[in-house]
Structure formats: C-alpha cells, structure tokens
Amino acid sequence: MQKRFKGAFVGLLSGMMLSGAALAQEANKAFGPGEQSLYRVQYLGVTAGTAQITVGAPMKQWGQQVWPIVSLAKSDPSLNVWPIKDKFVSYWHSDTQRSLGSDFFADENNKRRRQRIKVEGDGSSAHVVRQKEGAAPSEATHQLPPGTMDLAAATFALRNRGLVEGQEYSYPVFTGSRSFIMRAKVEGKQKLKTPLGEKEVFRLKLQTDFSEKLKTQRDITAYFTTDPSHVPVRVEADFVLGSIVADLIEYKQGRLVALSQAGVDN
C-alpha cells in the first residue's frame, strides 16, 4: 500500500495547489504573504500524511520580485516502508498573476532528485533542469502555450478569480515534461462540514491530463470557500492507484497586498 500511495500523494501535492494580462485585470486579492494552510491527506480512507502550503515573504528570483508559494508533502511516520518528504516552490509574480518558474525537491524512499523550471521572459518557452542524486544534470527547453504556469500556480490563479456558479475556467499547465489544459467548472454552492466547522463553499470539477500512476478515474472535486479568500477546504481525487481526500485542518490568513503595490519592496 505504501508504495502505491507514493504516486497519488505526490500528485495531490502538485495539484494543490489564462492570459496573465486578463487575469490581472480581474484579480480578486484572495491571498497574500504569510498565508498558511495545512491539509490532512487520506489515501483509501487511511491517514497517509500532510500537505502544507505557505505563501512566503516577497523575495527576488531571477531579478524579479516574487512571492514563493511553498508546498511541503510529508508521509505519515507509520508509513516508513516508503517515506516521502517533498518540497515544491512556485515563484508567483503578483503583478502579472503568473508563475516565473518553480523548484521541486523530491525525497522519496531515501532517493533524492531535483527539478527546476524557469519560464522565459515572454512566457513562450521554459528551460528545465533535472538531476538525480549522484548523477549529472540534464537540460531541455520546451515551447509553451501563452499564459502557461505550473499546477500550484494555476490553483492560486483560480482562487484570485471572481468565481461564478456555472462558469468555466481554463489554464495552460506545464509539468516539466508535458503541457495540458486544466479546466475548472463551478458547479454550485453548498454547505460543507469540515474539520474547521461548517463552511459555505463552491463545488468545482477539475479536469487534468496526467498519465500512468497519476491518471484520474474521473474529474477531481474541489471545494473553495465562497468568501473572497476562496480557500480550498477539501480536495477529492480518484487516481488509478486509489482515492485521495485532503481536508484543511489549520488555516492562517496572509497579509493582503494591493495589486498595484504587489511588486514593490517592503
């Protein structure tokens, strides 16, 4: 079970996670530096680990001001047959409402690897560097559709939209090896019981295009609060290797920054 859990758990973290110009005009200021969300992740009904997502303090990356969106995935200590401790950082450019690239540090079953993606200035291509521990790095350049970002950044971009029942949204996503369009549809509103109490939420269906172990059996269901923060409080996914449910168990709101000042050093 632990070995089968690996792919699905990492896939969930990657998910938890348009045109940049159009999105910036409609941005909703749903999040800001200092926001932190902690999720309990269950695999086949058993607690398998946690996913923590933090919007870090403004910093410089590749010469530009960004907010690092840091996702940490840890397997439960009882699953010591296949321990996981992964870190994914998306470099969010708040002025353009897109990611400039990402770093992924994987530590799975005591084997380490790293992947860096740097999106070129005009967004038309990405330079990817991969390296396994003890091996030489490999490099490649990929052409990208306009507005492409990583899956974590696409999720935060969705939060920044003025979500409307019945509305559909689409996001070009690049994983480091392939591109696809993530589609999200707001199906409706409902009350949802969560570990943090009952919340009014939007229920969304998300279509992705992962393959092999991360291929989903049906659309992913995500529940975002209807308040301006649009916080994901639950994500449900059925992968080929089994079902995963992530529930928000702790939440700290960040410091909201006016979009016109988002790129200014504090």
mmCIF file of N, CA and C in Angstrom, residues 93-228:
data_model
loop_
_atom_site.group_PDB
_atom_site.id
_atom_site.type_symbol
_atom_site.label_atom_id
_atom_site.label_comp_id
_atom_site.label_asym_id
_atom_site.label_seq_id
_atom_site.Cartn_x
_atom_site.Cartn_y
_atom_site.Cartn_z
ATOM 1 N N HIS A 93 4.522 35.749 -9.512
ATOM 2 C CA HIS A 93 4.715 37.167 -9.818
ATOM 3 C C HIS A 93 3.352 37.841 -9.706
ATOM 4 N N SER A 94 3.161 38.590 -8.643
ATOM 5 C CA SER A 94 1.825 39.096 -8.332
ATOM 6 C C SER A 94 1.349 40.176 -9.299
ATOM 7 N N ASP A 95 2.262 40.905 -9.942
ATOM 8 C CA ASP A 95 1.837 41.931 -10.894
ATOM 9 C C ASP A 95 1.207 41.315 -12.135
ATOM 10 N N THR A 96 1.821 40.256 -12.658
ATOM 11 C CA THR A 96 1.316 39.624 -13.880
ATOM 12 C C THR A 96 0.402 38.447 -13.590
ATOM 13 N N GLN A 97 0.291 38.059 -12.301
ATOM 14 C CA GLN A 97 -0.570 36.954 -11.891
ATOM 15 C C GLN A 97 -0.194 35.640 -12.578
ATOM 16 N N ARG A 98 1.099 35.343 -12.598
ATOM 17 C CA ARG A 98 1.555 34.074 -13.137
ATOM 18 C C ARG A 98 2.847 33.663 -12.442
ATOM 19 N N SER A 99 3.265 32.434 -12.682
ATOM 20 C CA SER A 99 4.492 31.924 -12.090
ATOM 21 C C SER A 99 5.656 32.119 -13.052
ATOM 22 N N LEU A 100 6.809 32.518 -12.499
ATOM 23 C CA LEU A 100 8.018 32.671 -13.314
ATOM 24 C C LEU A 100 8.797 31.369 -13.415
ATOM 25 N N GLY A 101 8.366 30.356 -12.674
ATOM 26 C CA GLY A 101 9.060 29.074 -12.685
ATOM 27 C C GLY A 101 8.906 28.381 -11.344
ATOM 28 N N SER A 102 9.647 27.309 -11.153
ATOM 29 C CA SER A 102 9.483 26.522 -9.932
ATOM 30 C C SER A 102 10.729 25.699 -9.628
ATOM 31 N N ASP A 103 10.807 25.261 -8.380
ATOM 32 C CA ASP A 103 11.814 24.294 -7.932
ATOM 33 C C ASP A 103 11.095 23.149 -7.244
ATOM 34 N N PHE A 104 11.484 21.922 -7.576
ATOM 35 C CA PHE A 104 10.907 20.735 -6.949
ATOM 36 C C PHE A 104 12.042 19.906 -6.368
ATOM 37 N N PHE A 105 11.978 19.668 -5.034
ATOM 38 C CA PHE A 105 12.964 18.854 -4.339
ATOM 39 C C PHE A 105 12.250 17.608 -3.826
ATOM 40 N N ALA A 106 12.564 16.465 -4.394
ATOM 41 C CA ALA A 106 11.902 15.217 -4.021
ATOM 42 C C ALA A 106 12.832 14.356 -3.170
ATOM 43 N N ASP A 107 12.288 13.835 -2.079
ATOM 44 C CA ASP A 107 12.996 12.882 -1.221
ATOM 45 C C ASP A 107 12.017 11.754 -0.944
ATOM 46 N N GLU A 108 12.116 10.690 -1.745
ATOM 47 C CA GLU A 108 11.152 9.599 -1.706
ATOM 48 C C GLU A 108 11.879 8.266 -1.566
ATOM 49 N N ASN A 109 11.555 7.562 -0.488
ATOM 50 C CA ASN A 109 12.218 6.291 -0.193
ATOM 51 C C ASN A 109 13.731 6.475 -0.140
ATOM 52 N N ASN A 110 14.156 7.623 0.458
ATOM 53 C CA ASN A 110 15.570 7.955 0.648
ATOM 54 C C ASN A 110 16.333 8.132 -0.668
ATOM 55 N N LYS A 111 15.606 8.418 -1.737
ATOM 56 C CA LYS A 111 16.223 8.756 -3.015
ATOM 57 C C LYS A 111 15.839 10.185 -3.357
ATOM 58 N N ARG A 112 16.833 10.983 -3.736
ATOM 59 C CA ARG A 112 16.601 12.413 -3.936
ATOM 60 C C ARG A 112 16.796 12.803 -5.400
ATOM 61 N N ARG A 113 15.969 13.763 -5.817
ATOM 62 C CA ARG A 113 16.092 14.336 -7.154
ATOM 63 C C ARG A 113 15.574 15.769 -7.119
ATOM 64 N N ARG A 114 15.941 16.525 -8.145
ATOM 65 C CA ARG A 114 15.562 17.937 -8.184
ATOM 66 C C ARG A 114 15.157 18.311 -9.606
ATOM 67 N N GLN A 115 14.185 19.212 -9.698
ATOM 68 C CA GLN A 115 13.792 19.748 -10.997
ATOM 69 C C GLN A 115 13.587 21.250 -10.864
ATOM 70 N N ARG A 116 14.210 22.005 -11.766
ATOM 71 C CA ARG A 116 13.996 23.460 -11.818
ATOM 72 C C ARG A 116 13.414 23.821 -13.175
ATOM 73 N N ILE A 117 12.358 24.644 -13.155
ATOM 74 C CA ILE A 117 11.752 25.167 -14.368
ATOM 75 C C ILE A 117 11.846 26.684 -14.325
ATOM 76 N N LYS A 118 12.428 27.260 -15.363
ATOM 77 C CA LYS A 118 12.479 28.717 -15.481
ATOM 78 C C LYS A 118 11.750 29.116 -16.763
ATOM 79 N N VAL A 119 10.676 29.866 -16.598
ATOM 80 C CA VAL A 119 9.916 30.343 -17.750
ATOM 81 C C VAL A 119 10.605 31.580 -18.308
ATOM 82 N N GLU A 120 10.837 31.583 -19.615
ATOM 83 C CA GLU A 120 11.496 32.729 -20.230
ATOM 84 C C GLU A 120 10.610 33.961 -20.143
ATOM 85 N N GLY A 121 11.223 35.140 -20.301
ATOM 86 C CA GLY A 121 10.549 36.408 -20.046
ATOM 87 C C GLY A 121 9.243 36.601 -20.781
ATOM 88 N N ASP A 122 9.176 36.177 -22.041
ATOM 89 C CA ASP A 122 7.943 36.369 -22.800
ATOM 90 C C ASP A 122 6.952 35.226 -22.603
ATOM 91 N N GLY A 123 7.319 34.226 -21.790
ATOM 92 C CA GLY A 123 6.417 33.123 -21.485
ATOM 93 C C GLY A 123 6.265 32.098 -22.585
ATOM 94 N N SER A 124 7.048 32.208 -23.650
ATOM 95 C CA SER A 124 6.876 31.310 -24.792
ATOM 96 C C SER A 124 7.620 29.994 -24.653
ATOM 97 N N SER A 125 8.546 29.907 -23.694
ATOM 98 C CA SER A 125 9.313 28.674 -23.516
ATOM 99 C C SER A 125 9.774 28.553 -22.074
ATOM 100 N N ALA A 126 10.209 27.351 -21.711
ATOM 101 C CA ALA A 126 10.710 27.086 -20.359
ATOM 102 C C ALA A 126 11.982 26.264 -20.454
ATOM 103 N N HIS A 127 12.952 26.620 -19.619
ATOM 104 C CA HIS A 127 14.193 25.860 -19.516
ATOM 105 C C HIS A 127 14.084 24.946 -18.307
ATOM 106 N N VAL A 128 14.277 23.653 -18.509
ATOM 107 C CA VAL A 128 14.097 22.659 -17.445
ATOM 108 C C VAL A 128 15.428 21.967 -17.161
ATOM 109 N N VAL A 129 15.778 21.904 -15.877
ATOM 110 C CA VAL A 129 16.977 21.190 -15.436
ATOM 111 C C VAL A 129 16.552 20.120 -14.444
ATOM 112 N N ARG A 130 16.913 18.872 -14.722
ATOM 113 C CA ARG A 130 16.622 17.752 -13.821
ATOM 114 C C ARG A 130 17.915 17.109 -13.372
ATOM 115 N N GLN A 131 17.908 16.645 -12.107
ATOM 116 C CA GLN A 131 19.103 15.969 -11.605
ATOM 117 C C GLN A 131 18.726 14.978 -10.510
ATOM 118 N N LYS A 132 19.175 13.761 -10.671
ATOM 119 C CA LYS A 132 19.045 12.759 -9.623
ATOM 120 C C LYS A 132 20.307 12.774 -8.771
ATOM 121 N N GLU A 133 20.164 12.434 -7.508
ATOM 122 C CA GLU A 133 21.307 12.431 -6.607
ATOM 123 C C GLU A 133 22.403 11.520 -7.147
ATOM 124 N N GLY A 134 23.623 12.067 -7.243
ATOM 125 C CA GLY A 134 24.750 11.279 -7.716
ATOM 126 C C GLY A 134 24.893 11.207 -9.217
ATOM 127 N N ALA A 135 23.986 11.888 -9.959
ATOM 128 C CA ALA A 135 24.032 11.847 -11.417
ATOM 129 C C ALA A 135 24.210 13.253 -11.977
ATOM 130 N N ALA A 136 24.661 13.337 -13.208
ATOM 131 C CA ALA A 136 24.828 14.630 -13.861
ATOM 132 C C ALA A 136 23.458 15.194 -14.226
ATOM 133 N N PRO A 137 23.308 16.520 -14.223
ATOM 134 C CA PRO A 137 22.018 17.118 -14.578
ATOM 135 C C PRO A 137 21.740 16.994 -16.073
ATOM 136 N N SER A 138 20.454 16.979 -16.425
ATOM 137 C CA SER A 138 20.034 17.015 -17.816
ATOM 138 C C SER A 138 19.228 18.286 -18.034
ATOM 139 N N GLU A 139 19.326 18.856 -19.233
ATOM 140 C CA GLU A 139 18.655 20.112 -19.533
ATOM 141 C C GLU A 139 17.837 19.989 -20.812
ATOM 142 N N ALA A 140 16.733 20.732 -20.870
ATOM 143 C CA ALA A 140 15.885 20.733 -22.062
ATOM 144 C C ALA A 140 15.099 22.034 -22.102
ATOM 145 N N THR A 141 14.705 22.436 -23.294
ATOM 146 C CA THR A 141 13.875 23.623 -23.485
ATOM 147 C C THR A 141 12.566 23.194 -24.138
ATOM 148 N N HIS A 142 11.452 23.697 -23.610
ATOM 149 C CA HIS A 142 10.128 23.327 -24.105
ATOM 150 C C HIS A 142 9.375 24.589 -24.516
ATOM 151 N N GLN A 143 8.671 24.526 -25.643
ATOM 152 C CA GLN A 143 7.806 25.619 -26.069
ATOM 153 C C GLN A 143 6.496 25.554 -25.274
ATOM 154 N N LEU A 144 5.941 26.724 -24.926
ATOM 155 C CA LEU A 144 4.759 26.786 -24.073
ATOM 156 C C LEU A 144 3.631 27.576 -24.731
ATOM 157 N N PRO A 145 2.388 27.169 -24.480
ATOM 158 C CA PRO A 145 1.245 27.999 -24.895
ATOM 159 C C PRO A 145 1.227 29.285 -24.069
ATOM 160 N N PRO A 146 0.637 30.362 -24.571
ATOM 161 C CA PRO A 146 0.557 31.617 -23.816
ATOM 162 C C PRO A 146 -0.130 31.427 -22.460
ATOM 163 N N GLY A 147 0.429 32.075 -21.432
ATOM 164 C CA GLY A 147 -0.181 32.036 -20.108
ATOM 165 C C GLY A 147 0.098 30.790 -19.302
ATOM 166 N N THR A 148 1.035 29.944 -19.743
ATOM 167 C CA THR A 148 1.307 28.679 -19.051
ATOM 168 C C THR A 148 1.919 28.910 -17.677
ATOM 169 N N MET A 149 1.524 28.087 -16.702
ATOM 170 C CA MET A 149 2.124 28.074 -15.366
ATOM 171 C C MET A 149 2.073 26.666 -14.804
ATOM 172 N N ASP A 150 2.665 26.473 -13.633
ATOM 173 C CA ASP A 150 2.613 25.159 -13.005
ATOM 174 C C ASP A 150 1.249 24.957 -12.353
ATOM 175 N N LEU A 151 0.979 23.720 -11.919
ATOM 176 C CA LEU A 151 -0.348 23.396 -11.405
ATOM 177 C C LEU A 151 -0.661 24.117 -10.097
ATOM 178 N N ALA A 152 0.353 24.276 -9.234
ATOM 179 C CA ALA A 152 0.130 25.008 -7.988
ATOM 180 C C ALA A 152 -0.242 26.460 -8.277
ATOM 181 N N ALA A 153 0.481 27.095 -9.194
ATOM 182 C CA ALA A 153 0.188 28.486 -9.541
ATOM 183 C C ALA A 153 -1.180 28.612 -10.187
ATOM 184 N N ALA A 154 -1.565 27.634 -11.007
ATOM 185 C CA ALA A 154 -2.886 27.665 -11.634
ATOM 186 C C ALA A 154 -3.987 27.618 -10.583
ATOM 187 N N THR A 155 -3.765 26.831 -9.519
ATOM 188 C CA THR A 155 -4.745 26.757 -8.439
ATOM 189 C C THR A 155 -4.882 28.101 -7.734
ATOM 190 N N PHE A 156 -3.759 28.782 -7.481
ATOM 191 C CA PHE A 156 -3.814 30.093 -6.842
ATOM 192 C C PHE A 156 -4.411 31.134 -7.788
ATOM 193 N N ALA A 157 -4.147 31.010 -9.081
ATOM 194 C CA ALA A 157 -4.768 31.913 -10.053
ATOM 195 C C ALA A 157 -6.282 31.757 -10.033
ATOM 196 N N LEU A 158 -6.742 30.510 -9.916
ATOM 197 C CA LEU A 158 -8.175 30.250 -9.840
ATOM 198 C C LEU A 158 -8.781 30.906 -8.609
ATOM 199 N N ARG A 159 -8.069 30.855 -7.489
ATOM 200 C CA ARG A 159 -8.559 31.500 -6.269
ATOM 201 C C ARG A 159 -8.742 32.993 -6.468
ATOM 202 N N ASN A 160 -7.909 33.597 -7.287
ATOM 203 C CA ASN A 160 -7.956 35.038 -7.496
ATOM 204 C C ASN A 160 -9.055 35.475 -8.456
ATOM 205 N N ARG A 161 -9.779 34.519 -9.029
ATOM 206 C CA ARG A 161 -10.873 34.866 -9.910
ATOM 207 C C ARG A 161 -12.147 35.132 -9.110
ATOM 208 N N GLY A 162 -13.041 35.931 -9.687
ATOM 209 C CA GLY A 162 -14.358 36.107 -9.084
ATOM 210 C C GLY A 162 -15.222 34.922 -9.476
ATOM 211 N N LEU A 163 -15.158 33.838 -8.703
ATOM 212 C CA LEU A 163 -15.833 32.602 -9.068
ATOM 213 C C LEU A 163 -17.347 32.803 -9.168
ATOM 214 N N VAL A 164 -17.926 32.241 -10.227
ATOM 215 C CA VAL A 164 -19.349 32.391 -10.507
ATOM 216 C C VAL A 164 -19.926 31.011 -10.805
ATOM 217 N N GLU A 165 -21.083 30.717 -10.213
ATOM 218 C CA GLU A 165 -21.729 29.429 -10.468
ATOM 219 C C GLU A 165 -21.982 29.239 -11.965
ATOM 220 N N GLY A 166 -21.629 28.048 -12.455
ATOM 221 C CA GLY A 166 -21.828 27.723 -13.854
ATOM 222 C C GLY A 166 -20.690 28.155 -14.763
ATOM 223 N N GLN A 167 -19.770 28.978 -14.245
ATOM 224 C CA GLN A 167 -18.670 29.483 -15.069
ATOM 225 C C GLN A 167 -17.572 28.426 -15.220
ATOM 226 N N GLU A 168 -16.933 28.403 -16.384
ATOM 227 C CA GLU A 168 -15.798 27.518 -16.630
ATOM 228 C C GLU A 168 -14.546 28.349 -16.840
ATOM 229 N N TYR A 169 -13.398 27.821 -16.369
ATOM 230 C CA TYR A 169 -12.109 28.495 -16.488
ATOM 231 C C TYR A 169 -11.100 27.496 -17.047
ATOM 232 N N SER A 170 -10.126 27.987 -17.820
ATOM 233 C CA SER A 170 -9.107 27.093 -18.359
ATOM 234 C C SER A 170 -7.724 27.671 -18.125
ATOM 235 N N TYR A 171 -6.749 26.774 -17.873
ATOM 236 C CA TYR A 171 -5.403 27.175 -17.506
ATOM 237 C C TYR A 171 -4.382 26.274 -18.195
ATOM 238 N N PRO A 172 -3.506 26.823 -19.044
ATOM 239 C CA PRO A 172 -2.422 26.010 -19.591
ATOM 240 C C PRO A 172 -1.437 25.648 -18.478
ATOM 241 N N VAL A 173 -1.121 24.375 -18.355
ATOM 242 C CA VAL A 173 -0.249 23.881 -17.285
ATOM 243 C C VAL A 173 0.932 23.136 -17.887
ATOM 244 N N PHE A 174 2.120 23.352 -17.325
ATOM 245 C CA PHE A 174 3.332 22.657 -17.742
ATOM 246 C C PHE A 174 3.914 21.933 -16.537
ATOM 247 N N THR A 175 4.187 20.636 -16.680
ATOM 248 C CA THR A 175 4.664 19.824 -15.563
ATOM 249 C C THR A 175 6.177 19.693 -15.509
ATOM 250 N N GLY A 176 6.857 20.135 -16.578
ATOM 251 C CA GLY A 176 8.293 19.926 -16.680
ATOM 252 C C GLY A 176 8.646 18.992 -17.816
ATOM 253 N N SER A 177 7.649 18.219 -18.262
ATOM 254 C CA SER A 177 7.866 17.318 -19.390
ATOM 255 C C SER A 177 6.753 17.409 -20.434
ATOM 256 N N ARG A 178 5.572 17.853 -20.016
ATOM 257 C CA ARG A 178 4.462 17.944 -20.947
ATOM 258 C C ARG A 178 3.501 19.057 -20.537
ATOM 259 N N SER A 179 2.715 19.503 -21.511
ATOM 260 C CA SER A 179 1.731 20.561 -21.280
ATOM 261 C C SER A 179 0.324 20.007 -21.472
ATOM 262 N N PHE A 180 -0.634 20.584 -20.748
ATOM 263 C CA PHE A 180 -2.039 20.266 -20.953
ATOM 264 C C PHE A 180 -2.884 21.433 -20.453
ATOM 265 N N ILE A 181 -4.161 21.404 -20.754
ATOM 266 C CA ILE A 181 -5.082 22.438 -20.290
ATOM 267 C C ILE A 181 -5.856 21.900 -19.085
ATOM 268 N N MET A 182 -5.740 22.583 -17.945
ATOM 269 C CA MET A 182 -6.560 22.258 -16.789
ATOM 270 C C MET A 182 -7.850 23.072 -16.896
ATOM 271 N N ARG A 183 -8.981 22.383 -16.799
ATOM 272 C CA ARG A 183 -10.277 23.049 -16.879
ATOM 273 C C ARG A 183 -11.003 22.947 -15.537
ATOM 274 N N ALA A 184 -11.612 24.041 -15.129
ATOM 275 C CA ALA A 184 -12.349 24.080 -13.865
ATOM 276 C C ALA A 184 -13.746 24.633 -14.118
ATOM 277 N N LYS A 185 -14.751 23.954 -13.582
ATOM 278 C CA LYS A 185 -16.126 24.418 -13.694
ATOM 279 C C LYS A 185 -16.729 24.535 -12.310
ATOM 280 N N VAL A 186 -17.341 25.694 -12.029
ATOM 281 C CA VAL A 186 -18.015 25.917 -10.754
ATOM 282 C C VAL A 186 -19.416 25.335 -10.872
ATOM 283 N N GLU A 187 -19.647 24.206 -10.202
ATOM 284 C CA GLU A 187 -20.933 23.514 -10.326
ATOM 285 C C GLU A 187 -22.029 24.135 -9.471
ATOM 286 N N GLY A 188 -21.652 24.708 -8.332
ATOM 287 C CA GLY A 188 -22.681 25.295 -7.484
ATOM 288 C C GLY A 188 -22.151 25.612 -6.099
ATOM 289 N N LYS A 189 -23.060 26.065 -5.220
ATOM 290 C CA LYS A 189 -22.737 26.360 -3.827
ATOM 291 C C LYS A 189 -23.387 25.318 -2.931
ATOM 292 N N GLN A 190 -22.766 25.095 -1.760
ATOM 293 C CA GLN A 190 -23.354 24.189 -0.782
ATOM 294 C C GLN A 190 -22.719 24.438 0.580
ATOM 295 N N LYS A 191 -23.318 23.863 1.610
ATOM 296 C CA LYS A 191 -22.720 23.855 2.939
ATOM 297 C C LYS A 191 -21.909 22.571 3.086
ATOM 298 N N LEU A 192 -20.720 22.682 3.655
ATOM 299 C CA LEU A 192 -19.835 21.526 3.800
ATOM 300 C C LEU A 192 -19.291 21.466 5.217
ATOM 301 N N LYS A 193 -19.413 20.308 5.855
ATOM 302 C CA LYS A 193 -18.823 20.115 7.179
ATOM 303 C C LYS A 193 -17.341 19.800 7.011
ATOM 304 N N THR A 194 -16.512 20.576 7.696
ATOM 305 C CA THR A 194 -15.065 20.413 7.604
ATOM 306 C C THR A 194 -14.476 20.327 9.007
ATOM 307 N N PRO A 195 -13.203 19.922 9.144
ATOM 308 C CA PRO A 195 -12.576 19.911 10.466
ATOM 309 C C PRO A 195 -12.546 21.287 11.127
ATOM 310 N N LEU A 196 -12.728 22.354 10.344
ATOM 311 C CA LEU A 196 -12.732 23.712 10.891
ATOM 312 C C LEU A 196 -14.147 24.270 11.028
ATOM 313 N N GLY A 197 -15.135 23.382 10.966
ATOM 314 C CA GLY A 197 -16.525 23.806 11.093
ATOM 315 C C GLY A 197 -17.241 23.811 9.752
ATOM 316 N N GLU A 198 -18.521 24.143 9.786
ATOM 317 C CA GLU A 198 -19.306 24.168 8.553
ATOM 318 C C GLU A 198 -18.955 25.410 7.739
ATOM 319 N N LYS A 199 -18.737 25.210 6.440
ATOM 320 C CA LYS A 199 -18.368 26.301 5.550
ATOM 321 C C LYS A 199 -19.314 26.337 4.350
ATOM 322 N N GLU A 200 -19.586 27.560 3.867
ATOM 323 C CA GLU A 200 -20.264 27.679 2.585
ATOM 324 C C GLU A 200 -19.183 27.635 1.509
ATOM 325 N N VAL A 201 -19.365 26.766 0.527
ATOM 326 C CA VAL A 201 -18.302 26.532 -0.449
ATOM 327 C C VAL A 201 -18.860 26.505 -1.874
ATOM 328 N N PHE A 202 -17.946 26.792 -2.821
ATOM 329 C CA PHE A 202 -18.198 26.483 -4.213
ATOM 330 C C PHE A 202 -17.701 25.061 -4.463
ATOM 331 N N ARG A 203 -18.475 24.262 -5.169
ATOM 332 C CA ARG A 203 -18.036 22.930 -5.585
ATOM 333 C C ARG A 203 -17.557 23.014 -7.025
ATOM 334 N N LEU A 204 -16.296 22.635 -7.252
ATOM 335 C CA LEU A 204 -15.705 22.721 -8.572
ATOM 336 C C LEU A 204 -15.302 21.346 -9.073
ATOM 337 N N LYS A 205 -15.438 21.137 -10.368
ATOM 338 C CA LYS A 205 -14.908 19.959 -11.034
ATOM 339 C C LYS A 205 -13.672 20.374 -11.824
ATOM 340 N N LEU A 206 -12.569 19.669 -11.605
ATOM 341 C CA LEU A 206 -11.305 19.982 -12.265
ATOM 342 C C LEU A 206 -10.921 18.848 -13.202
ATOM 343 N N GLN A 207 -10.622 19.192 -14.439
ATOM 344 C CA GLN A 207 -10.151 18.218 -15.417
ATOM 345 C C GLN A 207 -8.657 18.410 -15.630
ATOM 346 N N THR A 208 -7.894 17.338 -15.423
ATOM 347 C CA THR A 208 -6.459 17.369 -15.676
ATOM 348 C C THR A 208 -6.137 16.303 -16.713
ATOM 349 N N ASP A 209 -4.879 16.223 -17.087
ATOM 350 C CA ASP A 209 -4.487 15.260 -18.115
ATOM 351 C C ASP A 209 -3.185 14.567 -17.722
ATOM 352 N N PHE A 210 -3.143 14.061 -16.486
ATOM 353 C CA PHE A 210 -1.988 13.288 -16.059
ATOM 354 C C PHE A 210 -2.073 11.887 -16.670
ATOM 355 N N SER A 211 -0.957 11.189 -16.649
ATOM 356 C CA SER A 211 -0.921 9.845 -17.222
ATOM 357 C C SER A 211 -0.344 8.863 -16.220
ATOM 358 N N GLU A 212 -0.407 7.590 -16.564
ATOM 359 C CA GLU A 212 0.148 6.486 -15.769
ATOM 360 C C GLU A 212 -0.401 6.529 -14.345
ATOM 361 N N LYS A 213 0.480 6.548 -13.329
ATOM 362 C CA LYS A 213 0.039 6.430 -11.937
ATOM 363 C C LYS A 213 -0.826 7.605 -11.483
ATOM 364 N N LEU A 214 -0.642 8.772 -12.124
ATOM 365 C CA LEU A 214 -1.398 9.953 -11.716
ATOM 366 C C LEU A 214 -2.655 10.161 -12.546
ATOM 367 N N LYS A 215 -2.973 9.248 -13.422
ATOM 368 C CA LYS A 215 -4.186 9.363 -14.223
ATOM 369 C C LYS A 215 -5.401 9.235 -13.315
ATOM 370 N N THR A 216 -6.346 10.147 -13.472
ATOM 371 C CA THR A 216 -7.536 10.115 -12.629
ATOM 372 C C THR A 216 -8.641 9.303 -13.285
ATOM 373 N N GLN A 217 -9.437 8.645 -12.445
ATOM 374 C CA GLN A 217 -10.552 7.852 -12.933
ATOM 375 C C GLN A 217 -11.732 8.725 -13.340
ATOM 376 N N ARG A 218 -11.828 9.902 -12.720
ATOM 377 C CA ARG A 218 -12.896 10.862 -13.022
ATOM 378 C C ARG A 218 -12.394 12.247 -12.631
ATOM 379 N N ASP A 219 -13.210 13.271 -12.889
ATOM 380 C CA ASP A 219 -12.790 14.634 -12.561
ATOM 381 C C ASP A 219 -12.497 14.783 -11.072
ATOM 382 N N ILE A 220 -11.516 15.618 -10.754
ATOM 383 C CA ILE A 220 -11.212 15.948 -9.366
ATOM 384 C C ILE A 220 -12.286 16.907 -8.849
ATOM 385 N N THR A 221 -12.728 16.715 -7.618
ATOM 386 C CA THR A 221 -13.691 17.618 -6.989
ATOM 387 C C THR A 221 -12.972 18.446 -5.934
ATOM 388 N N ALA A 222 -13.130 19.759 -6.015
ATOM 389 C CA ALA A 222 -12.507 20.651 -5.040
ATOM 390 C C ALA A 222 -13.572 21.591 -4.482
ATOM 391 N N TYR A 223 -13.423 21.942 -3.210
ATOM 392 C CA TYR A 223 -14.370 22.816 -2.534
ATOM 393 C C TYR A 223 -13.629 24.063 -2.058
ATOM 394 N N PHE A 224 -14.009 25.235 -2.598
ATOM 395 C CA PHE A 224 -13.393 26.514 -2.254
ATOM 396 C C PHE A 224 -14.415 27.338 -1.470
ATOM 397 N N THR A 225 -13.961 28.006 -0.417
ATOM 398 C CA THR A 225 -14.880 28.854 0.342
ATOM 399 C C THR A 225 -15.415 29.969 -0.553
ATOM 400 N N THR A 226 -16.650 30.410 -0.259
ATOM 401 C CA THR A 226 -17.285 31.443 -1.077
ATOM 402 C C THR A 226 -16.867 32.854 -0.667
ATOM 403 N N ASP A 227 -16.114 32.990 0.429
ATOM 404 C CA ASP A 227 -15.631 34.316 0.813
ATOM 405 C C ASP A 227 -14.522 34.746 -0.150
ATOM 406 N N PRO A 228 -14.076 35.994 -0.088
ATOM 407 C CA PRO A 228 -13.090 36.486 -1.057
ATOM 408 C C PRO A 228 -11.769 35.723 -1.077
#
